[in-house]
mmCIF file of C-alpha atoms in Angstrom:
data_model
loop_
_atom_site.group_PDB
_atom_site.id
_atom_site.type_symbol
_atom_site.label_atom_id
_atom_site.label_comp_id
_atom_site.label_asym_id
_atom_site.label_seq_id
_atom_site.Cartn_x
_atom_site.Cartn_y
_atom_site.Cartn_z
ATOM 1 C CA UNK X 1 0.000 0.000 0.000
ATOM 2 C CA UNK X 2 2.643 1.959 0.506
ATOM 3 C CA UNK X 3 4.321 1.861 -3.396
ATOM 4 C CA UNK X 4 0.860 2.377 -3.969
ATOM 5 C CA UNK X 5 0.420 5.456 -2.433
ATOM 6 C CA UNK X 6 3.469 7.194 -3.714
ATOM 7 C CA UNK X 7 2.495 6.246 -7.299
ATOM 8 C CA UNK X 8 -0.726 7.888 -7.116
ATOM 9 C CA UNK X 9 0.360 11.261 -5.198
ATOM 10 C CA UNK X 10 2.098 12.122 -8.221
ATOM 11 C CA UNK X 11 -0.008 10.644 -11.047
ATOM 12 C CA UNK X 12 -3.319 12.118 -9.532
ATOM 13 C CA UNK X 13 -4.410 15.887 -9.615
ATOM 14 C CA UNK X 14 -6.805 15.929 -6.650
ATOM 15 C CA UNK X 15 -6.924 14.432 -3.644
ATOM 16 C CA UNK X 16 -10.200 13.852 -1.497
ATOM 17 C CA UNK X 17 -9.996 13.589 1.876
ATOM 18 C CA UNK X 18 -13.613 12.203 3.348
ATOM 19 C CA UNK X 19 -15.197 11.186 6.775
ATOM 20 C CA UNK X 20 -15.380 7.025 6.863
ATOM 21 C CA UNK X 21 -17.837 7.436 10.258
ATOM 22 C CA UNK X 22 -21.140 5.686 9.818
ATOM 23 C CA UNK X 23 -19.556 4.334 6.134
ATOM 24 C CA UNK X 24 -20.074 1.091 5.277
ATOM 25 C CA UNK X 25 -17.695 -1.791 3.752
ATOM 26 C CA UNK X 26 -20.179 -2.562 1.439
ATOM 27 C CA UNK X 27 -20.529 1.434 0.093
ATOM 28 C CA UNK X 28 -17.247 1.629 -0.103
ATOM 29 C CA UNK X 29 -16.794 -1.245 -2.340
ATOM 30 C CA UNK X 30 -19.465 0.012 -4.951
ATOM 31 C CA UNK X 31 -17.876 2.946 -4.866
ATOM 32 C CA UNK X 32 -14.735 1.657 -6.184
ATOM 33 C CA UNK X 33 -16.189 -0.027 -8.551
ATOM 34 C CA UNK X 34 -18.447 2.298 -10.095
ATOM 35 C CA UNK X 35 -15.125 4.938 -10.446
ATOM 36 C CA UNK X 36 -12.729 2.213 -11.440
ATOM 37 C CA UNK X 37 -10.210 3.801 -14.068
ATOM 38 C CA UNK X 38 -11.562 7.317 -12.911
ATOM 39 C CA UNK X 39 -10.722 7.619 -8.624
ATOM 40 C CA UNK X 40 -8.905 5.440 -6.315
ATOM 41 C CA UNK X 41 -9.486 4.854 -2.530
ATOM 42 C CA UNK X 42 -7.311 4.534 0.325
ATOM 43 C CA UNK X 43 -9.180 3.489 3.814
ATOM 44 C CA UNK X 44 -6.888 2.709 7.130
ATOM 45 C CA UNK X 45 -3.426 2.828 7.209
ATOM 46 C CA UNK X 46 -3.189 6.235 8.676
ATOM 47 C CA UNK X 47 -0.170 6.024 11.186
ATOM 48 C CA UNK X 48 1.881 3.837 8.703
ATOM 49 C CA UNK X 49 1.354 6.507 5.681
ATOM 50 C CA UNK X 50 1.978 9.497 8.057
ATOM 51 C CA UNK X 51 4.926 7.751 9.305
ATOM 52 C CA UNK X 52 5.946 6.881 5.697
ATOM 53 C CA UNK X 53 5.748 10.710 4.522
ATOM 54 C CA UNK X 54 8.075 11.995 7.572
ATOM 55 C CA UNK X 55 10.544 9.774 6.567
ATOM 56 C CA UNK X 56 10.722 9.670 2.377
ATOM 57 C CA UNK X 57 13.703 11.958 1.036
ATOM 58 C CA UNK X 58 12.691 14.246 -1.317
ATOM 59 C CA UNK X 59 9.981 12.149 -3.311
ATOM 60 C CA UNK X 60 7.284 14.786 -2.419
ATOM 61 C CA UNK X 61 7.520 18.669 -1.795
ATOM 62 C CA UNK X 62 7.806 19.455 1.862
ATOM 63 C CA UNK X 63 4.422 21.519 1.388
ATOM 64 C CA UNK X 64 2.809 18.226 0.126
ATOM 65 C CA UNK X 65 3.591 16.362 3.161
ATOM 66 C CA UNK X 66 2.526 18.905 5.757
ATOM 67 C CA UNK X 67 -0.677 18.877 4.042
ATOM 68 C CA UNK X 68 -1.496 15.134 3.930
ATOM 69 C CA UNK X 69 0.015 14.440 7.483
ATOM 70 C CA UNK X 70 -2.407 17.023 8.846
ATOM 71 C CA UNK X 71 -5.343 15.558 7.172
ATOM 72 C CA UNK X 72 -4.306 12.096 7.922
ATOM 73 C CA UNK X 73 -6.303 12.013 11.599
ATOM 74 C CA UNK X 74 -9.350 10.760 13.099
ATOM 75 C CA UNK X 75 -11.453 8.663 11.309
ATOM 76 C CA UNK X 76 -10.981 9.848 7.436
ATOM 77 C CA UNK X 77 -10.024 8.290 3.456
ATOM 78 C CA UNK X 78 -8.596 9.103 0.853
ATOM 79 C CA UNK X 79 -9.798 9.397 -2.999
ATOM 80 C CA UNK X 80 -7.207 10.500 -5.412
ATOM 81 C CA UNK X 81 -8.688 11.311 -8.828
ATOM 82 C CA UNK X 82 -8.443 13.629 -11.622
ATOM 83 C CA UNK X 83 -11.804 14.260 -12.664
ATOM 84 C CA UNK X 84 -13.360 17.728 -11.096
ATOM 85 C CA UNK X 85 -14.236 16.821 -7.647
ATOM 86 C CA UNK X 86 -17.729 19.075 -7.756
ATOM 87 C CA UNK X 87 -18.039 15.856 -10.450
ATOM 88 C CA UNK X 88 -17.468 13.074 -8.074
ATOM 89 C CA UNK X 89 -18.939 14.632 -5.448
ATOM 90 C CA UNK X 90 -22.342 14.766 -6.997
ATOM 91 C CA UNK X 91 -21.782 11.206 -8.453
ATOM 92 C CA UNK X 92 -21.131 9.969 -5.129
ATOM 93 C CA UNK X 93 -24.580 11.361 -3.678
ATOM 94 C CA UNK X 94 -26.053 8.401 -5.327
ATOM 95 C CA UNK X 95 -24.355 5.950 -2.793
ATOM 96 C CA UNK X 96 -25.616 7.467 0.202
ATOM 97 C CA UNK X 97 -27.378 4.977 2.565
ATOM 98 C CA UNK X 98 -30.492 5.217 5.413
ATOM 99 C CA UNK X 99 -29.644 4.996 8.754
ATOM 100 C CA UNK X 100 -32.077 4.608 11.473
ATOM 101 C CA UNK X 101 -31.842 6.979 14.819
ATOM 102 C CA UNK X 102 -29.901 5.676 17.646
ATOM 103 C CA UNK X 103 -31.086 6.479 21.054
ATOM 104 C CA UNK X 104 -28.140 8.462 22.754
ATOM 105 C CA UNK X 105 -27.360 10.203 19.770
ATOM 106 C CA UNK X 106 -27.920 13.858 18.347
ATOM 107 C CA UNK X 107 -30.538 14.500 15.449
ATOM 108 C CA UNK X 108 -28.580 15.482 12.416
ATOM 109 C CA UNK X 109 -31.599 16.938 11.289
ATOM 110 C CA UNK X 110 -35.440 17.523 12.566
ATOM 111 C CA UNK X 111 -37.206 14.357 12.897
ATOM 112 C CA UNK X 112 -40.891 14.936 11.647
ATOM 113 C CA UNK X 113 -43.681 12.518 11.309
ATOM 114 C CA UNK X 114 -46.317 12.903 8.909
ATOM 115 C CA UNK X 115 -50.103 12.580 10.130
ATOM 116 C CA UNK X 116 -52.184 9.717 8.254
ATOM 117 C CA UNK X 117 -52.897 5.968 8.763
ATOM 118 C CA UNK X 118 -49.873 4.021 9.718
ATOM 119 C CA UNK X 119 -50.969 0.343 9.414
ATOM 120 C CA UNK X 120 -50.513 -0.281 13.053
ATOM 121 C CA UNK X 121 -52.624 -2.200 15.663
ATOM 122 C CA UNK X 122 -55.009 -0.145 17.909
ATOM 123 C CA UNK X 123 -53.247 -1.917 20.758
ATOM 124 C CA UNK X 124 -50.153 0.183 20.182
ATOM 125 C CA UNK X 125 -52.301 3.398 21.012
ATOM 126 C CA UNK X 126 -50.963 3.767 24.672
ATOM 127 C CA UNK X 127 -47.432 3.636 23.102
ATOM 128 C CA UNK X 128 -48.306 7.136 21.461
ATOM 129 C CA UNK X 129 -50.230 8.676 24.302
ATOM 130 C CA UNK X 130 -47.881 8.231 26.073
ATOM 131 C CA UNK X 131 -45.545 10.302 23.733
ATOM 132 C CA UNK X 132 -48.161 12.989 23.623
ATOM 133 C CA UNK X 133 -48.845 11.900 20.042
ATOM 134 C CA UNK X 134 -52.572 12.339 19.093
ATOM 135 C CA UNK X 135 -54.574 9.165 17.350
ATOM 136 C CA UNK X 136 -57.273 7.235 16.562
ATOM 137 C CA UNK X 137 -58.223 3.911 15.814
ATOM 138 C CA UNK X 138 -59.168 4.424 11.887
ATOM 139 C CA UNK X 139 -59.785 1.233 9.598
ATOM 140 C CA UNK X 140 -58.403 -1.025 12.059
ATOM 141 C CA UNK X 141 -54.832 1.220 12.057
ATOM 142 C CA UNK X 142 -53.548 3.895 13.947
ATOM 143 C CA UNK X 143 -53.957 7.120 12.499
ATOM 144 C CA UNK X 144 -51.991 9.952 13.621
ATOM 145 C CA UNK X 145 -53.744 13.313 13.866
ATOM 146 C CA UNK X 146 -51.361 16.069 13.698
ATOM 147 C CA UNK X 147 -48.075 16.027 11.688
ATOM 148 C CA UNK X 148 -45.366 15.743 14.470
ATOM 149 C CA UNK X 149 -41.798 17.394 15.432
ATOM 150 C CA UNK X 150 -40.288 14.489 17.486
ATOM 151 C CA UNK X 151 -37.085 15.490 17.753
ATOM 152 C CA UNK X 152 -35.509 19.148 16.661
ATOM 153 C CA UNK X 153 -31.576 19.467 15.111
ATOM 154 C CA UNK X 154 -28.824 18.362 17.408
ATOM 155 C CA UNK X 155 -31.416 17.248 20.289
ATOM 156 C CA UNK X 156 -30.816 13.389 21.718
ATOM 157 C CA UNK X 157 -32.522 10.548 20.544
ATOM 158 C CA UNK X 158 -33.904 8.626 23.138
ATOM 159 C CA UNK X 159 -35.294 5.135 23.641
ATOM 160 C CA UNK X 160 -39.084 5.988 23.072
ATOM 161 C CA UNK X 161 -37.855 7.863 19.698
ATOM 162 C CA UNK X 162 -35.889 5.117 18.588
ATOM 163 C CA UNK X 163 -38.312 2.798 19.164
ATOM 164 C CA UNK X 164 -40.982 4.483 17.406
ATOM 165 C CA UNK X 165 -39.233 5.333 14.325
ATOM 166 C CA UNK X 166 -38.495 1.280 14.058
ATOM 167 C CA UNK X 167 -42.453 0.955 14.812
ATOM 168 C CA UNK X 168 -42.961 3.474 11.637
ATOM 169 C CA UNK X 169 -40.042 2.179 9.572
ATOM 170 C CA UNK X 170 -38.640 5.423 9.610
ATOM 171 C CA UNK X 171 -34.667 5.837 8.294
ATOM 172 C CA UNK X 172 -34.726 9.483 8.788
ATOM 173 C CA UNK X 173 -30.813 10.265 8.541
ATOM 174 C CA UNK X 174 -28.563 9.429 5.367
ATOM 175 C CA UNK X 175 -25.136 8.432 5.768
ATOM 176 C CA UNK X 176 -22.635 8.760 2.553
ATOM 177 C CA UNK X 177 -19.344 10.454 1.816
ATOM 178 C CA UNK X 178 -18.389 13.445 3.420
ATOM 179 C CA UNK X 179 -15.195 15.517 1.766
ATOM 180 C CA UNK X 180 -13.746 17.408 4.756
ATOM 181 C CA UNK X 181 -10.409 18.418 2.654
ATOM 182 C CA UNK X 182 -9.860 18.453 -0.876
ATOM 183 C CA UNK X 183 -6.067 19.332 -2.270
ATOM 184 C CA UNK X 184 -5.729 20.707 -6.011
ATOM 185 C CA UNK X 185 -1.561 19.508 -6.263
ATOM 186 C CA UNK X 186 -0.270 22.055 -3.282
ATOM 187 C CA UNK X 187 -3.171 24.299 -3.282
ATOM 188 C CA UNK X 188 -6.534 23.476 -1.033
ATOM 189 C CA UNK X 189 -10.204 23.772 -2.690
ATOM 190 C CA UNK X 190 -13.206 25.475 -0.873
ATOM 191 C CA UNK X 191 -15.911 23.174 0.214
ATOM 192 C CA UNK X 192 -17.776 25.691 -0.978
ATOM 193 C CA UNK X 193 -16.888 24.447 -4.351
ATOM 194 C CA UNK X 194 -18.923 21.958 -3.500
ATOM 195 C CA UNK X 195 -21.979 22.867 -3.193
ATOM 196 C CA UNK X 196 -21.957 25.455 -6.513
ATOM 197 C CA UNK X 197 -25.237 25.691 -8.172
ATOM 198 C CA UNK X 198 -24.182 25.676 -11.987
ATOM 199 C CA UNK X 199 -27.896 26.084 -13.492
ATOM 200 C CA UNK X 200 -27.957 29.372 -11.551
ATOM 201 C CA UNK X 201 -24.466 30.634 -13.085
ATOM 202 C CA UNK X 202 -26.145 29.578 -16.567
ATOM 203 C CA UNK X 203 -29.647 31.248 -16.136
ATOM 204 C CA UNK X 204 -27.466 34.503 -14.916
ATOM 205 C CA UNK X 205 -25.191 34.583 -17.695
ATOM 206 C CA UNK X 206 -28.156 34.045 -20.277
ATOM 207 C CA UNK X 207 -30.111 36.762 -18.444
ATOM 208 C CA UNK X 208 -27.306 39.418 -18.315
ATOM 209 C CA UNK X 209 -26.767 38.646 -21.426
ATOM 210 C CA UNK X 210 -30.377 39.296 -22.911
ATOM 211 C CA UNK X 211 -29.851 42.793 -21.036
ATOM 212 C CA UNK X 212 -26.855 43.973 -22.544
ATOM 213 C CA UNK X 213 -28.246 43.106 -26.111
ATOM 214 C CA UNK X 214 -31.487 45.203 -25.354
ATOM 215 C CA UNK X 215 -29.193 47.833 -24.518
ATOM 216 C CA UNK X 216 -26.937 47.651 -27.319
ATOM 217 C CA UNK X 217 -30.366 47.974 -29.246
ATOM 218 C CA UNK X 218 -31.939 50.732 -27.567
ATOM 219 C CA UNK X 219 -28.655 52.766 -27.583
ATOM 220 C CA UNK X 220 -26.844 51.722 -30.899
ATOM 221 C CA UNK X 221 -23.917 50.449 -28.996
ATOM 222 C CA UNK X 222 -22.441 47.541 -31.210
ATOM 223 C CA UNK X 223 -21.184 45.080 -28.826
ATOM 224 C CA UNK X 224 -18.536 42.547 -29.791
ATOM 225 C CA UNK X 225 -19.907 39.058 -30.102
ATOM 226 C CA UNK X 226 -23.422 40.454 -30.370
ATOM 227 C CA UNK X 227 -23.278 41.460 -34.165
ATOM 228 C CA UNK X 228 -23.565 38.132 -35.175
ATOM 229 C CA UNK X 229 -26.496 37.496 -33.346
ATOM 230 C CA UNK X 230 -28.493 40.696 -34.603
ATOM 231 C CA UNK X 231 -27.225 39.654 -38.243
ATOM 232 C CA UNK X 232 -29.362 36.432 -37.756
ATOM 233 C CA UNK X 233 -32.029 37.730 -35.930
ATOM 234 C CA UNK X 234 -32.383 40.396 -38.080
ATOM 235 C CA UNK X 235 -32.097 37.535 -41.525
ATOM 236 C CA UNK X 236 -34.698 35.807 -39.968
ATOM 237 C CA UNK X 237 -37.425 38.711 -39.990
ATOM 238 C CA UNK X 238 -36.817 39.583 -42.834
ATOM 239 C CA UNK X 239 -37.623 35.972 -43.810
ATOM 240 C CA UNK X 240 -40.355 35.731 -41.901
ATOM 241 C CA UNK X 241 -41.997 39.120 -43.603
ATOM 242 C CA UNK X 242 -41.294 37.623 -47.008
ATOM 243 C CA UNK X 243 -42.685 34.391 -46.489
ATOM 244 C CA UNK X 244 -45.951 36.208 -45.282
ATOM 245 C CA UNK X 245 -46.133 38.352 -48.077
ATOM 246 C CA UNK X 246 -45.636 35.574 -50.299
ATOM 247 C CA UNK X 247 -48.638 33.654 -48.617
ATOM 248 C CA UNK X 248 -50.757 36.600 -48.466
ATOM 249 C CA UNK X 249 -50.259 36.650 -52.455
ATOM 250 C CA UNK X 250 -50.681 33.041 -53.237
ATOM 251 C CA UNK X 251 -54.475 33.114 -50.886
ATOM 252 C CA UNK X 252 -55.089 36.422 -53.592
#
């Protein structure tokens, strides 16, 4: 692994650093397949590779190595790849998996329930009256009344929530890869990258530029790169008022 490693510092233009907490074997595996040829992973092996970098002479810049030993901590991969990382980031939302809450722990998120019938036995009513949750007895089911809050952002789960959730087959939290550091050769990316919405740059740039050909319209200001476009636009009414002209002529 360690051959390995040195290989692809050099050979790779990004590298990914991501959480493995709450990851599973079987994820990661998919994962590897699905970008063989385009990524490659790294999991464990963090003391031996930090170890390994202290001591190499000269194969990597000394910047280099201060930046992988101080990612390589806690519980964390790596993914080396040279295909934009905003890329395999979205590609790797696909092989996020449902967790179930675990009493003890904090709510990564709100926990709601939705009110309706939830095809379960009357005799479980006492079970949600008990959590202050209103029902009835509907069709057989329990039907909750209200939609429900159960637990708010970075509250503890406890047993009653836990159990309930199970009891509604609810997997409220989602558990995939998480980049905490990503290196462009000696320089570090934004997270921010990340989370860039490109169909908003696009429907930007196609409005502002809409509004600077209006104005080079209204004010006779020829603007490079927009002559071409009033050359067509302008071809094409002219069409247009010939081809109605000649129809007018031909209904005559």
């Amino acid at each position: 692994i360690l051959s390995k490693f040195l290989e692809m510092i050099p050979r790779y233009r990004f590298i990914i650093f991501f959480k493995l907490k709450n990851i599973k074997s079987k994820q990661i595996h998919d994962v590897r397949k699905f970008l063989r040829n385009r990524a490659e992973i790294i999991v464990g092996k963090k003391t031996l590779l930090r170890y390994y970098l202290n001591n190499i002479d000269g194969k990597i810049s000394t910047s280099k190595v201060r930046q992988l030993t101080a990612n390589l901590k806690n519980n964390v991969g790596l993914l080396f790849t040279n295909t934009d990382p905003y890329c395999i980031n979205s590609l790797l939302k696909n092989y996020c998996v449902k967790e179930t809450a675990k009493a003890g722990t904090l709510a990564k998120k709100d926990i709601k329930i939705k009110k309706g019938i939830k095809r379960l036995s009357p005799s479980q009513t006492s079970f949600f009256q008990a959590l202050g949750i209103p029902t009835r007895v509907t069709k057989g089911s329990i039907e909750i009344l209200e939609n429900i809050l159960l637990v708010k952002k970075n509250k503890v789960i406890n047993s009653s929530h836990e159990v309930l959730l199970k009891k509604l087959n609810i997997r409220p939290f989602k558990y995939g890869f998480e980049f905490i550091e990503i290196l462009d050769q000696d320089k570090k990316i934004p997270l921010q990258y990340l989370n860039f919405d490109h169909q908003k740059l696009k429907s930007n740039i196609s409005c502002t530029i809409k509004k600077m050909n209006i104005c080079s319209e209204n004010y006779l200001i020829l603007i490079p790169g927009f002559q071409a476009y009033n050359i067509v636009r302008t071809f094409n009414k002219c069409l247009a008022y010939y081809l109605k002209l000649v129809l007018n002529k031909n209904i005559d």
